[in-house]
Protein backbone atom coordinates (compact mmCIF):
# COMPACT_ATOMS: atom_id res chain seq x y z
CA UNK A 1 0.00 0.00 0.00
CA UNK A 2 2.87 2.36 0.81
CA UNK A 3 4.40 1.73 -2.63
CA UNK A 4 1.10 2.54 -4.31
CA UNK A 5 0.87 5.75 -2.29
CA UNK A 6 4.40 6.77 -3.20
CA UNK A 7 3.85 6.14 -6.91
CA UNK A 8 0.58 8.10 -6.83
CA UNK A 9 2.22 10.98 -4.94
CA UNK A 10 4.93 11.10 -7.61
CA UNK A 11 2.27 11.15 -10.31
CA UNK A 12 3.42 7.85 -11.75
CA UNK A 13 0.81 5.61 -13.36
CA UNK A 14 1.03 2.83 -15.91
CA UNK A 15 4.76 2.34 -15.37
CA UNK A 16 6.37 -0.29 -17.58
CA UNK A 17 9.90 -1.59 -17.11
CA UNK A 18 12.06 -4.55 -17.93
CA UNK A 19 13.51 -7.01 -15.45
CA UNK A 20 16.45 -9.08 -16.61
CA UNK A 21 17.17 -12.46 -15.04
CA UNK A 22 20.49 -14.30 -15.07
CA UNK A 23 20.65 -17.44 -17.22
CA UNK A 24 23.02 -19.10 -14.73
CA UNK A 25 22.74 -20.58 -11.24
CA UNK A 26 24.61 -19.08 -8.35
CA UNK A 27 24.73 -20.04 -4.64
CA UNK A 28 22.88 -16.81 -3.77
CA UNK A 29 20.30 -17.34 -6.54
CA UNK A 30 19.83 -20.88 -7.81
CA UNK A 31 16.79 -19.94 -9.95
CA UNK A 32 16.93 -16.35 -11.20
CA UNK A 33 14.01 -16.81 -13.58
CA UNK A 34 11.74 -17.85 -10.71
CA UNK A 35 12.96 -14.93 -8.60
CA UNK A 36 12.23 -12.55 -11.49
CA UNK A 37 8.73 -14.03 -11.85
CA UNK A 38 8.09 -13.45 -8.14
CA UNK A 39 9.34 -9.87 -8.40
CA UNK A 40 7.23 -9.33 -11.52
CA UNK A 41 4.14 -10.45 -9.57
CA UNK A 42 4.97 -8.10 -6.68
CA UNK A 43 5.52 -5.18 -9.04
CA UNK A 44 2.17 -5.88 -10.71
CA UNK A 45 0.46 -5.55 -7.31
CA UNK A 46 1.53 -1.89 -7.19
CA UNK A 47 0.70 -1.19 -10.82
CA UNK A 48 4.12 -1.68 -12.41
CA UNK A 49 4.35 -3.92 -15.48
CA UNK A 50 7.70 -5.70 -15.77
CA UNK A 51 8.73 -7.53 -18.93
CA UNK A 52 11.10 -10.41 -18.16
CA UNK A 53 14.22 -10.71 -20.33
CA UNK A 54 17.32 -12.85 -20.40
CA UNK A 55 20.26 -13.53 -22.67
CA UNK A 56 23.12 -16.01 -22.93
CA UNK A 57 25.48 -15.32 -19.97
CA UNK A 58 28.23 -13.56 -21.94
CA UNK A 59 25.69 -11.45 -23.79
CA UNK A 60 23.85 -10.71 -20.54
CA UNK A 61 27.03 -9.37 -18.92
CA UNK A 62 27.99 -7.37 -22.04
CA UNK A 63 24.57 -5.72 -22.26
CA UNK A 64 24.55 -4.94 -18.53
CA UNK A 65 27.94 -3.26 -18.82
CA UNK A 66 26.57 -1.23 -21.75
CA UNK A 67 23.62 -0.09 -19.60
CA UNK A 68 20.85 -1.48 -21.81
CA UNK A 69 18.77 -2.64 -18.83
CA UNK A 70 16.30 -0.94 -16.54
CA UNK A 71 16.29 -3.54 -13.75
CA UNK A 72 18.33 -6.72 -13.44
CA UNK A 73 19.30 -9.57 -11.18
CA UNK A 74 22.95 -10.18 -10.43
CA UNK A 75 25.11 -11.04 -7.49
CA UNK A 76 28.54 -10.36 -6.20
CA UNK A 77 31.30 -12.67 -5.08
CA UNK A 78 33.79 -9.88 -4.39
CA UNK A 79 35.54 -7.17 -6.36
CA UNK A 80 36.11 -7.47 -10.08
CA UNK A 81 38.37 -5.71 -12.57
CA UNK A 82 36.56 -2.99 -14.50
CA UNK A 83 34.09 -2.22 -11.75
CA UNK A 84 30.68 -3.56 -10.87
CA UNK A 85 28.55 -0.39 -10.92
CA UNK A 86 26.06 -1.86 -13.37
CA UNK A 87 23.26 0.24 -11.88
CA UNK A 88 25.18 3.28 -13.16
CA UNK A 89 24.70 4.93 -9.75
CA UNK A 90 26.63 8.15 -9.15
CA UNK A 91 27.09 9.95 -5.84
CA UNK A 92 30.01 12.36 -5.42
CA UNK A 93 30.12 12.00 -1.61
CA UNK A 94 30.19 8.20 -1.86
CA UNK A 95 32.91 8.28 -4.53
CA UNK A 96 34.99 10.73 -2.49
CA UNK A 97 34.66 8.47 0.56
CA UNK A 98 35.81 5.49 -1.46
CA UNK A 99 38.91 7.31 -2.66
CA UNK A 100 39.63 8.61 0.84
CA UNK A 101 39.19 5.20 2.51
CA UNK A 102 41.50 3.51 0.01
CA UNK A 103 44.30 5.83 1.08
CA UNK A 104 43.92 5.45 4.87
CA UNK A 105 45.81 2.71 6.69
CA UNK A 106 44.19 3.45 10.08
CA UNK A 107 41.46 0.82 10.43
CA UNK A 108 39.32 2.94 12.80
CA UNK A 109 39.28 5.98 10.50
CA UNK A 110 38.67 3.80 7.45
CA UNK A 111 35.78 2.06 9.22
CA UNK A 112 34.23 5.44 10.09
CA UNK A 113 34.34 6.49 6.43
CA UNK A 114 32.84 3.16 5.30
CA UNK A 115 30.02 3.56 7.83
CA UNK A 116 29.19 6.99 6.37
CA UNK A 117 29.29 5.48 2.89
CA UNK A 118 26.92 2.70 3.96
CA UNK A 119 24.46 5.32 5.24
CA UNK A 120 24.57 7.10 1.86
CA UNK A 121 24.07 3.79 0.06
CA UNK A 122 21.15 2.79 2.28
CA UNK A 123 19.48 6.18 1.83
CA UNK A 124 19.76 6.21 -1.97
CA UNK A 125 19.28 2.44 -2.51
CA UNK A 126 20.80 2.17 -6.01
CA UNK A 127 20.25 -1.57 -5.73
CA UNK A 128 18.48 -3.89 -3.37
CA UNK A 129 20.24 -6.76 -1.68
CA UNK A 130 17.96 -9.78 -1.61
CA UNK A 131 19.99 -12.79 -0.54
CA UNK A 132 23.33 -13.81 0.83
CA UNK A 133 24.77 -17.28 0.59
CA UNK A 134 27.32 -19.09 2.65
CA UNK A 135 29.62 -21.08 0.43
CA UNK A 136 31.29 -24.14 1.88
CA UNK A 137 34.48 -25.69 0.52
CA UNK A 138 34.82 -29.18 1.96
CA UNK A 139 38.32 -30.43 2.50
CA UNK A 140 39.85 -33.45 4.18
CA UNK A 141 41.22 -33.04 7.68
CA UNK A 142 44.76 -33.55 6.32
CA UNK A 143 44.47 -30.33 4.27
CA UNK A 144 45.86 -27.26 6.07
CA UNK A 145 46.03 -23.59 5.16
CA UNK A 146 43.11 -23.58 2.69
CA UNK A 147 40.94 -20.46 2.83
CA UNK A 148 37.71 -19.76 0.94
CA UNK A 149 38.37 -16.89 -1.47
CA UNK A 150 35.94 -13.93 -1.35
CA UNK A 151 36.44 -13.68 -5.11
CA UNK A 152 35.09 -17.16 -5.90
CA UNK A 153 38.50 -18.54 -6.86
CA UNK A 154 40.34 -21.60 -5.58
CA UNK A 155 43.68 -20.36 -4.26
CA UNK A 156 46.26 -22.88 -3.11
CA UNK A 157 49.01 -20.59 -1.81
CA UNK A 158 50.02 -21.87 1.62
CA UNK A 159 47.96 -25.07 1.30
CA UNK A 160 49.58 -28.26 2.48
CA UNK A 161 48.83 -31.89 3.36
CA UNK A 162 49.77 -33.26 6.75
Backbone as JSON Lines, residues from 0, in Angstrom:
{"i":0,"aa":"X","n":[0.82,-1.2,0.0],"ca":[0.0,0.0,0.0],"c":[0.86,1.25,0.0]}
{"i":1,"aa":"X","n":[1.97,1.2,0.75],"ca":[2.87,2.36,0.81],"c":[3.48,2.62,-0.57]}
{"i":2,"aa":"X","n":[3.83,1.57,-1.28],"ca":[4.4,1.73,-2.63],"c":[3.39,2.37,-3.57]}
{"i":3,"aa":"X","n":[2.15,1.94,-3.48],"ca":[1.1,2.54,-4.31],"c":[0.95,4.02,-3.99]}
{"i":4,"aa":"X","n":[0.98,4.35,-2.71],"ca":[0.87,5.75,-2.29],"c":[2.02,6.58,-2.83]}
{"i":5,"aa":"X","n":[3.23,6.03,-2.73],"ca":[4.4,6.77,-3.2],"c":[4.37,6.99,-4.71]}
{"i":6,"aa":"X","n":[3.97,5.98,-5.46],"ca":[3.85,6.14,-6.91],"c":[2.8,7.17,-7.26]}
{"i":7,"aa":"X","n":[1.65,7.13,-6.57],"ca":[0.58,8.1,-6.83],"c":[1.03,9.51,-6.48]}
{"i":8,"aa":"X","n":[1.73,9.66,-5.36],"ca":[2.22,10.98,-4.94],"c":[3.22,11.55,-5.95]}
{"i":9,"aa":"X","n":[3.96,10.66,-6.6],"ca":[4.93,11.1,-7.61],"c":[4.28,11.29,-8.97]}
{"i":10,"aa":"X","n":[2.98,10.99,-9.05],"ca":[2.27,11.15,-10.31],"c":[2.59,10.07,-11.33]}
{"i":11,"aa":"X","n":[3.03,8.93,-10.85],"ca":[3.42,7.85,-11.75],"c":[2.29,6.84,-11.87]}
{"i":12,"aa":"X","n":[1.83,6.63,-13.09],"ca":[0.81,5.61,-13.36],"c":[1.19,4.86,-14.62]}
{"i":13,"aa":"X","n":[0.78,3.62,-14.7],"ca":[1.03,2.83,-15.91],"c":[2.5,2.62,-16.2]}
{"i":14,"aa":"X","n":[3.32,2.5,-15.18],"ca":[4.76,2.34,-15.37],"c":[5.08,0.96,-15.93]}
{"i":15,"aa":"X","n":[5.9,0.95,-16.97],"ca":[6.37,-0.29,-17.58],"c":[7.89,-0.31,-17.52]}
{"i":16,"aa":"X","n":[8.45,-1.46,-17.22],"ca":[9.9,-1.59,-17.11],"c":[10.31,-2.96,-17.61]}
{"i":17,"aa":"X","n":[11.6,-3.19,-17.67],"ca":[12.06,-4.55,-17.93],"c":[12.78,-5.06,-16.69]}
{"i":18,"aa":"X","n":[12.83,-6.36,-16.56],"ca":[13.51,-7.01,-15.45],"c":[14.28,-8.18,-16.04]}
{"i":19,"aa":"X","n":[15.6,-8.06,-16.04],"ca":[16.45,-9.08,-16.61],"c":[16.79,-10.12,-15.56]}
{"i":20,"aa":"X","n":[16.78,-11.39,-15.96],"ca":[17.17,-12.46,-15.04],"c":[18.37,-13.22,-15.59]}
{"i":21,"aa":"X","n":[19.25,-13.62,-14.69],"ca":[20.49,-14.3,-15.07],"c":[20.2,-15.7,-15.6]}
{"i":22,"aa":"X","n":[20.87,-16.1,-16.67],"ca":[20.65,-17.44,-17.22],"c":[21.53,-18.5,-16.55]}
{"i":23,"aa":"X","n":[22.11,-18.18,-15.42],"ca":[23.02,-19.1,-14.73],"c":[22.57,-19.27,-13.28]}
{"i":24,"aa":"X","n":[23.01,-20.35,-12.66],"ca":[22.74,-20.58,-11.24],"c":[23.92,-20.07,-10.43]}
{"i":25,"aa":"X","n":[23.6,-19.54,-9.29],"ca":[24.61,-19.08,-8.35],"c":[24.19,-19.51,-6.95]}
{"i":26,"aa":"X","n":[25.13,-19.64,-6.0],"ca":[24.73,-20.04,-4.64],"c":[23.7,-19.09,-4.02]}
{"i":27,"aa":"X","n":[23.81,-17.79,-4.32],"ca":[22.88,-16.81,-3.77],"c":[21.56,-16.75,-4.54]}
{"i":28,"aa":"X","n":[21.52,-17.36,-5.73],"ca":[20.3,-17.34,-6.54],"c":[20.29,-18.55,-7.48]}
{"i":29,"aa":"X","n":[19.81,-19.68,-6.98],"ca":[19.83,-20.88,-7.81],"c":[18.8,-20.9,-8.93]}
{"i":30,"aa":"X","n":[17.82,-19.98,-8.91],"ca":[16.79,-19.94,-9.95],"c":[16.38,-18.49,-10.2]}
{"i":31,"aa":"X","n":[17.17,-17.78,-10.97],"ca":[16.93,-16.35,-11.2],"c":[15.63,-16.1,-11.95]}
{"i":32,"aa":"X","n":[15.26,-17.0,-12.85],"ca":[14.01,-16.81,-13.58],"c":[12.83,-16.83,-12.61]}
{"i":33,"aa":"X","n":[12.84,-17.78,-11.68],"ca":[11.74,-17.85,-10.71],"c":[11.73,-16.61,-9.82]}
{"i":34,"aa":"X","n":[12.9,-16.14,-9.41],"ca":[12.96,-14.93,-8.6],"c":[12.4,-13.75,-9.38]}
{"i":35,"aa":"X","n":[12.74,-13.64,-10.65],"ca":[12.23,-12.55,-11.49],"c":[10.71,-12.64,-11.62]}
{"i":36,"aa":"X","n":[10.18,-13.86,-11.75],"ca":[8.73,-14.03,-11.85],"c":[8.04,-13.57,-10.56]}
{"i":37,"aa":"X","n":[8.65,-13.88,-9.43],"ca":[8.09,-13.45,-8.14],"c":[8.12,-11.93,-8.01]}
{"i":38,"aa":"X","n":[9.23,-11.32,-8.44],"ca":[9.34,-9.87,-8.4],"c":[8.35,-9.23,-9.36]}
{"i":39,"aa":"X","n":[8.19,-9.82,-10.53],"ca":[7.23,-9.33,-11.52],"c":[5.82,-9.31,-10.91]}
{"i":40,"aa":"X","n":[5.46,-10.37,-10.21],"ca":[4.14,-10.45,-9.57],"c":[3.98,-9.37,-8.5]}
{"i":41,"aa":"X","n":[5.04,-9.15,-7.71],"ca":[4.97,-8.1,-6.68],"c":[4.86,-6.71,-7.3]}
{"i":42,"aa":"X","n":[5.6,-6.48,-8.36],"ca":[5.52,-5.18,-9.04],"c":[4.12,-4.95,-9.61]}
{"i":43,"aa":"X","n":[3.52,-5.99,-10.15],"ca":[2.17,-5.88,-10.71],"c":[1.16,-5.46,-9.64]}
{"i":44,"aa":"X","n":[1.37,-5.9,-8.4],"ca":[0.46,-5.55,-7.31],"c":[0.43,-4.06,-7.03]}
{"i":45,"aa":"X","n":[1.5,-3.35,-7.4],"ca":[1.53,-1.89,-7.19],"c":[1.35,-1.13,-8.49]}
{"i":46,"aa":"X","n":[1.0,-1.85,-9.56],"ca":[0.7,-1.19,-10.82],"c":[1.87,-1.03,-11.77]}
{"i":47,"aa":"X","n":[2.95,-1.75,-11.54],"ca":[4.12,-1.68,-12.41],"c":[4.18,-2.95,-13.25]}
{"i":48,"aa":"X","n":[4.24,-2.79,-14.56],"ca":[4.35,-3.92,-15.48],"c":[5.82,-4.16,-15.8]}
{"i":49,"aa":"X","n":[6.3,-5.36,-15.5],"ca":[7.7,-5.7,-15.77],"c":[7.77,-6.8,-16.81]}
{"i":50,"aa":"X","n":[8.5,-6.53,-17.89],"ca":[8.73,-7.53,-18.93],"c":[10.01,-8.28,-18.58]}
{"i":51,"aa":"X","n":[9.93,-9.6,-18.49],"ca":[11.1,-10.41,-18.16],"c":[11.95,-10.65,-19.4]}
{"i":52,"aa":"X","n":[13.28,-10.51,-19.22],"ca":[14.22,-10.71,-20.33],"c":[15.43,-11.47,-19.82]}
{"i":53,"aa":"X","n":[16.06,-12.21,-20.71],"ca":[17.32,-12.85,-20.4],"c":[18.1,-13.08,-21.69]}
{"i":54,"aa":"X","n":[19.37,-13.3,-21.54],"ca":[20.26,-13.53,-22.67],"c":[21.27,-14.58,-22.26]}
{"i":55,"aa":"X","n":[21.99,-15.13,-23.22],"ca":[23.12,-16.01,-22.93],"c":[24.05,-15.25,-21.99]}
{"i":56,"aa":"X","n":[24.72,-15.94,-21.07],"ca":[25.48,-15.32,-19.97],"c":[26.47,-14.25,-20.44]}
{"i":57,"aa":"X","n":[27.27,-14.55,-21.45],"ca":[28.23,-13.56,-21.94],"c":[27.53,-12.33,-22.5]}
{"i":58,"aa":"X","n":[26.47,-12.55,-23.22],"ca":[25.69,-11.45,-23.79],"c":[25.0,-10.65,-22.69]}
{"i":59,"aa":"X","n":[24.5,-11.34,-21.69],"ca":[23.85,-10.71,-20.54],"c":[24.81,-9.73,-19.87]}
{"i":60,"aa":"X","n":[26.02,-10.21,-19.58],"ca":[27.03,-9.37,-18.92],"c":[27.42,-8.18,-19.81]}
{"i":61,"aa":"X","n":[27.6,-8.43,-21.11],"ca":[27.99,-7.37,-22.04],"c":[26.92,-6.28,-22.09]}
{"i":62,"aa":"X","n":[25.67,-6.69,-22.17],"ca":[24.57,-5.72,-22.26],"c":[24.38,-4.96,-20.94]}
{"i":63,"aa":"X","n":[24.62,-5.65,-19.81],"ca":[24.55,-4.94,-18.53],"c":[25.62,-3.86,-18.47]}
{"i":64,"aa":"X","n":[26.84,-4.22,-18.84],"ca":[27.94,-3.26,-18.82],"c":[27.64,-2.07,-19.72]}
{"i":65,"aa":"X","n":[26.92,-2.3,-20.82],"ca":[26.57,-1.23,-21.75],"c":[25.39,-0.39,-21.23]}
{"i":66,"aa":"X","n":[24.73,-0.86,-20.18],"ca":[23.62,-0.09,-19.6],"c":[22.31,-0.2,-20.36]}
{"i":67,"aa":"X","n":[22.08,-1.32,-21.03],"ca":[20.85,-1.48,-21.81],"c":[19.62,-1.82,-20.96]}
{"i":68,"aa":"X","n":[19.83,-2.16,-19.72],"ca":[18.77,-2.64,-18.83],"c":[18.08,-1.5,-18.08]}
{"i":69,"aa":"X","n":[16.94,-1.83,-17.5],"ca":[16.3,-0.94,-16.54],"c":[16.43,-1.53,-15.14]}
{"i":70,"aa":"X","n":[16.08,-2.82,-15.0],"ca":[16.29,-3.54,-13.75],"c":[16.89,-4.9,-14.08]}
{"i":71,"aa":"X","n":[17.69,-5.44,-13.17],"ca":[18.33,-6.72,-13.44],"c":[18.65,-7.45,-12.15]}
{"i":72,"aa":"X","n":[18.85,-8.74,-12.29],"ca":[19.3,-9.57,-11.18],"c":[20.75,-9.93,-11.41]}
{"i":73,"aa":"X","n":[21.55,-9.81,-10.37],"ca":[22.95,-10.18,-10.43],"c":[23.43,-10.3,-9.01]}
{"i":74,"aa":"X","n":[24.54,-10.92,-8.82],"ca":[25.11,-11.04,-7.49],"c":[26.55,-10.61,-7.49]}
{"i":75,"aa":"X","n":[27.16,-10.79,-6.36],"ca":[28.54,-10.36,-6.2],"c":[29.29,-11.39,-5.38]}
{"i":76,"aa":"X","n":[30.44,-11.77,-5.84],"ca":[31.3,-12.67,-5.08],"c":[32.62,-11.96,-4.77]}
{"i":77,"aa":"X","n":[32.59,-10.65,-4.67],"ca":[33.79,-9.88,-4.39],"c":[34.05,-8.87,-5.49]}
{"i":78,"aa":"X","n":[35.19,-8.22,-5.4],"ca":[35.54,-7.17,-6.36],"c":[35.89,-7.79,-7.71]}
{"i":79,"aa":"X","n":[35.81,-6.98,-8.73],"ca":[36.11,-7.47,-10.08],"c":[36.76,-6.35,-10.86]}
{"i":80,"aa":"X","n":[37.71,-6.7,-11.71],"ca":[38.37,-5.71,-12.57],"c":[37.33,-5.02,-13.45]}
{"i":81,"aa":"X","n":[37.47,-3.73,-13.63],"ca":[36.56,-2.99,-14.5],"c":[35.34,-2.46,-13.79]}
{"i":82,"aa":"X","n":[35.21,-2.75,-12.51],"ca":[34.09,-2.22,-11.75],"c":[32.85,-3.07,-11.83]}
{"i":83,"aa":"X","n":[31.92,-2.79,-10.94],"ca":[30.68,-3.56,-10.87],"c":[29.49,-2.62,-10.73]}
{"i":84,"aa":"X","n":[29.64,-1.36,-11.07],"ca":[28.55,-0.39,-10.92],"c":[27.6,-0.49,-12.11]}
{"i":85,"aa":"X","n":[26.95,-1.64,-12.23],"ca":[26.06,-1.86,-13.37],"c":[24.75,-1.1,-13.24]}
{"i":86,"aa":"X","n":[24.46,-0.58,-12.04],"ca":[23.26,0.24,-11.88],"c":[23.51,1.66,-12.38]}
{"i":87,"aa":"X","n":[24.77,1.96,-12.67],"ca":[25.18,3.28,-13.16],"c":[24.89,4.38,-12.13]}
{"i":88,"aa":"X","n":[24.97,4.01,-10.85],"ca":[24.7,4.93,-9.75],"c":[25.89,5.87,-9.56]}
{"i":89,"aa":"X","n":[25.59,7.14,-9.38],"ca":[26.63,8.15,-9.15],"c":[26.28,8.96,-7.91]}
{"i":90,"aa":"X","n":[27.24,9.11,-7.01],"ca":[27.09,9.95,-5.84],"c":[28.48,10.46,-5.5]}
{"i":91,"aa":"X","n":[28.68,11.78,-5.61],"ca":[30.01,12.36,-5.42],"c":[30.54,12.14,-4.01]}
{"i":92,"aa":"X","n":[29.68,12.21,-2.99],"ca":[30.12,12.0,-1.61],"c":[30.58,10.55,-1.4]}
{"i":93,"aa":"X","n":[29.83,9.61,-1.97],"ca":[30.19,8.2,-1.86],"c":[31.53,7.95,-2.56]}
{"i":94,"aa":"X","n":[31.67,8.46,-3.78],"ca":[32.91,8.28,-4.53],"c":[34.11,8.89,-3.81]}
{"i":95,"aa":"X","n":[33.91,10.08,-3.23],"ca":[34.99,10.73,-2.49],"c":[35.38,9.89,-1.27]}
{"i":96,"aa":"X","n":[34.39,9.32,-0.59],"ca":[34.66,8.47,0.56],"c":[35.44,7.23,0.16]}
{"i":97,"aa":"X","n":[35.1,6.67,-0.98],"ca":[35.81,5.49,-1.46],"c":[37.27,5.8,-1.72]}
{"i":98,"aa":"X","n":[37.53,6.91,-2.38],"ca":[38.91,7.31,-2.66],"c":[39.66,7.59,-1.36]}
{"i":99,"aa":"X","n":[39.0,8.29,-0.44],"ca":[39.63,8.61,0.84],"c":[39.95,7.34,1.63]}
{"i":100,"aa":"X","n":[39.0,6.43,1.72],"ca":[39.19,5.2,2.51],"c":[40.32,4.34,1.94]}
{"i":101,"aa":"X","n":[40.44,4.32,0.64],"ca":[41.5,3.51,0.01],"c":[42.9,4.0,0.39]}
{"i":102,"aa":"X","n":[42.99,5.25,0.79],"ca":[44.3,5.83,1.08],"c":[44.57,5.96,2.57]}
{"i":103,"aa":"X","n":[43.75,5.36,3.42],"ca":[43.92,5.45,4.87],"c":[44.28,4.07,5.41]}
{"i":104,"aa":"X","n":[45.4,3.99,6.12],"ca":[45.81,2.71,6.69],"c":[45.22,2.5,8.08]}
{"i":105,"aa":"X","n":[44.78,3.57,8.74],"ca":[44.19,3.45,10.08],"c":[42.81,2.8,9.98]}
{"i":106,"aa":"X","n":[42.69,1.6,10.55],"ca":[41.46,0.82,10.43],"c":[40.25,1.55,11.02]}
{"i":107,"aa":"X","n":[40.42,2.22,12.16],"ca":[39.32,2.94,12.8],"c":[38.78,4.07,11.94]}
{"i":108,"aa":"X","n":[39.69,4.86,11.36],"ca":[39.28,5.98,10.5],"c":[38.63,5.45,9.21]}
{"i":109,"aa":"X","n":[39.22,4.39,8.67],"ca":[38.67,3.8,7.45],"c":[37.26,3.24,7.7]}
{"i":110,"aa":"X","n":[37.09,2.6,8.85],"ca":[35.78,2.06,9.22],"c":[34.75,3.17,9.35]}
{"i":111,"aa":"X","n":[35.13,4.29,9.94],"ca":[34.23,5.44,10.09],"c":[33.77,5.96,8.72]}
{"i":112,"aa":"X","n":[34.69,6.03,7.78],"ca":[34.34,6.49,6.43],"c":[33.39,5.48,5.77]}
{"i":113,"aa":"X","n":[33.7,4.19,5.9],"ca":[32.84,3.16,5.3],"c":[31.44,3.18,5.91]}
{"i":114,"aa":"X","n":[31.34,3.47,7.2],"ca":[30.02,3.56,7.83],"c":[29.21,4.73,7.25]}
{"i":115,"aa":"X","n":[29.86,5.85,7.0],"ca":[29.19,6.99,6.37],"c":[28.75,6.62,4.94]}
{"i":116,"aa":"X","n":[29.62,5.9,4.25],"ca":[29.29,5.48,2.89],"c":[28.1,4.52,2.89]}
{"i":117,"aa":"X","n":[28.05,3.63,3.87],"ca":[26.92,2.7,3.96],"c":[25.62,3.44,4.21]}
{"i":118,"aa":"X","n":[25.66,4.51,4.99],"ca":[24.46,5.32,5.24],"c":[23.98,5.98,3.94]}
{"i":119,"aa":"X","n":[24.91,6.5,3.16],"ca":[24.57,7.1,1.86],"c":[23.94,6.04,0.96]}
{"i":120,"aa":"X","n":[24.57,4.88,0.91],"ca":[24.07,3.79,0.06],"c":[22.67,3.36,0.48]}
{"i":121,"aa":"X","n":[22.46,3.22,1.78],"ca":[21.15,2.79,2.28],"c":[20.09,3.84,1.96]}
{"i":122,"aa":"X","n":[20.44,5.1,2.09],"ca":[19.48,6.18,1.83],"c":[19.08,6.25,0.36]}
{"i":123,"aa":"X","n":[20.04,6.08,-0.54],"ca":[19.76,6.21,-1.97],"c":[19.32,4.9,-2.63]}
{"i":124,"aa":"X","n":[19.67,3.77,-2.03],"ca":[19.28,2.44,-2.51],"c":[19.41,2.26,-4.02]}
{"i":125,"aa":"X","n":[20.64,2.36,-4.57],"ca":[20.8,2.17,-6.01],"c":[20.55,0.72,-6.43]}
{"i":126,"aa":"X","n":[20.65,-0.2,-5.49],"ca":[20.25,-1.57,-5.73],"c":[19.79,-2.17,-4.41]}
{"i":127,"aa":"X","n":[19.07,-3.25,-4.54],"ca":[18.48,-3.89,-3.37],"c":[19.14,-5.25,-3.17]}
{"i":128,"aa":"X","n":[19.67,-5.46,-1.98],"ca":[20.24,-6.76,-1.68],"c":[19.11,-7.69,-1.24]}
{"i":129,"aa":"X","n":[19.07,-8.85,-1.85],"ca":[17.96,-9.78,-1.61],"c":[18.41,-11.0,-0.82]}
{"i":130,"aa":"X","n":[19.55,-11.54,-1.17],"ca":[19.99,-12.79,-0.54],"c":[21.49,-12.79,-0.34]}
{"i":131,"aa":"X","n":[21.91,-13.6,0.58],"ca":[23.33,-13.81,0.83],"c":[23.53,-15.31,1.02]}
{"i":132,"aa":"X","n":[24.54,-15.84,0.44],"ca":[24.77,-17.28,0.59],"c":[26.06,-17.52,1.35]}
{"i":133,"aa":"X","n":[26.09,-18.62,2.03],"ca":[27.32,-19.09,2.65],"c":[27.83,-20.22,1.79]}
{"i":134,"aa":"X","n":[29.04,-20.07,1.3],"ca":[29.62,-21.08,0.43],"c":[30.59,-21.93,1.26]}
{"i":135,"aa":"X","n":[30.42,-23.22,1.16],"ca":[31.29,-24.14,1.88],"c":[32.24,-24.8,0.89]}
{"i":136,"aa":"X","n":[33.47,-25.0,1.31],"ca":[34.48,-25.69,0.52],"c":[34.97,-26.87,1.35]}
{"i":137,"aa":"X","n":[34.4,-28.03,1.14],"ca":[34.82,-29.18,1.96],"c":[36.24,-29.61,1.64]}
{"i":138,"aa":"X","n":[36.97,-29.91,2.67],"ca":[38.32,-30.43,2.5],"c":[38.53,-31.57,3.5]}
{"i":139,"aa":"X","n":[39.51,-32.37,3.25],"ca":[39.85,-33.45,4.18],"c":[40.61,-32.86,5.36]}
{"i":140,"aa":"X","n":[40.57,-33.56,6.48],"ca":[41.22,-33.04,7.68],"c":[42.74,-32.92,7.53]}
{"i":141,"aa":"X","n":[43.31,-33.63,6.56],"ca":[44.76,-33.55,6.32],"c":[45.16,-32.26,5.6]}
{"i":142,"aa":"X","n":[44.19,-31.57,5.01],"ca":[44.47,-30.33,4.27],"c":[44.58,-29.18,5.26]}
{"i":143,"aa":"X","n":[45.67,-28.42,5.18],"ca":[45.86,-27.26,6.07],"c":[46.1,-26.01,5.24]}
{"i":144,"aa":"X","n":[45.73,-24.88,5.79],"ca":[46.03,-23.59,5.16],"c":[45.09,-23.18,4.04]}
{"i":145,"aa":"X","n":[44.04,-23.96,3.77],"ca":[43.11,-23.58,2.69],"c":[42.11,-22.57,3.22]}
{"i":146,"aa":"X","n":[41.9,-21.5,2.47],"ca":[40.94,-20.46,2.83],"c":[39.99,-20.24,1.67]}
{"i":147,"aa":"X","n":[38.71,-20.04,1.98],"ca":[37.71,-19.76,0.94],"c":[37.97,-18.34,0.43]}
{"i":148,"aa":"X","n":[38.09,-18.19,-0.86],"ca":[38.37,-16.89,-1.47],"c":[37.08,-16.07,-1.58]}
{"i":149,"aa":"X","n":[37.11,-14.78,-1.19],"ca":[35.94,-13.93,-1.35],"c":[35.67,-13.59,-2.82]}
{"i":150,"aa":"X","n":[36.58,-13.98,-3.69],"ca":[36.44,-13.68,-5.11],"c":[35.96,-14.89,-5.91]}
{"i":151,"aa":"X","n":[35.61,-15.98,-5.23],"ca":[35.09,-17.16,-5.9],"c":[36.15,-18.01,-6.58]}
{"i":152,"aa":"X","n":[37.41,-17.76,-6.24],"ca":[38.5,-18.54,-6.86],"c":[38.95,-19.64,-5.9]}
{"i":153,"aa":"X","n":[39.7,-20.58,-6.41],"ca":[40.34,-21.6,-5.58],"c":[41.82,-21.25,-5.55]}
{"i":154,"aa":"X","n":[42.28,-20.78,-4.4],"ca":[43.68,-20.36,-4.26],"c":[44.4,-21.36,-3.37]}
{"i":155,"aa":"X","n":[45.55,-21.83,-3.83],"ca":[46.26,-22.88,-3.11],"c":[47.58,-22.42,-2.52]}
{"i":156,"aa":"X","n":[47.81,-21.1,-2.44],"ca":[49.01,-20.59,-1.81],"c":[48.93,-20.93,-0.32]}
{"i":157,"aa":"X","n":[49.98,-21.54,0.2],"ca":[50.02,-21.87,1.62],"c":[49.27,-23.14,2.0]}
{"i":158,"aa":"X","n":[48.7,-23.83,1.03],"ca":[47.96,-25.07,1.3],"c":[48.94,-26.23,1.37]}
{"i":159,"aa":"X","n":[48.69,-27.13,2.31],"ca":[49.58,-28.26,2.48],"c":[48.79,-29.47,2.93]}
{"i":160,"aa":"X","n":[49.41,-30.64,2.85],"ca":[48.83,-31.89,3.36],"c":[49.68,-32.34,4.55]}
{"i":161,"aa":"X","n":[49.02,-32.77,5.58],"ca":[49.77,-33.26,6.75],"c":[49.42,-34.72,6.99]}
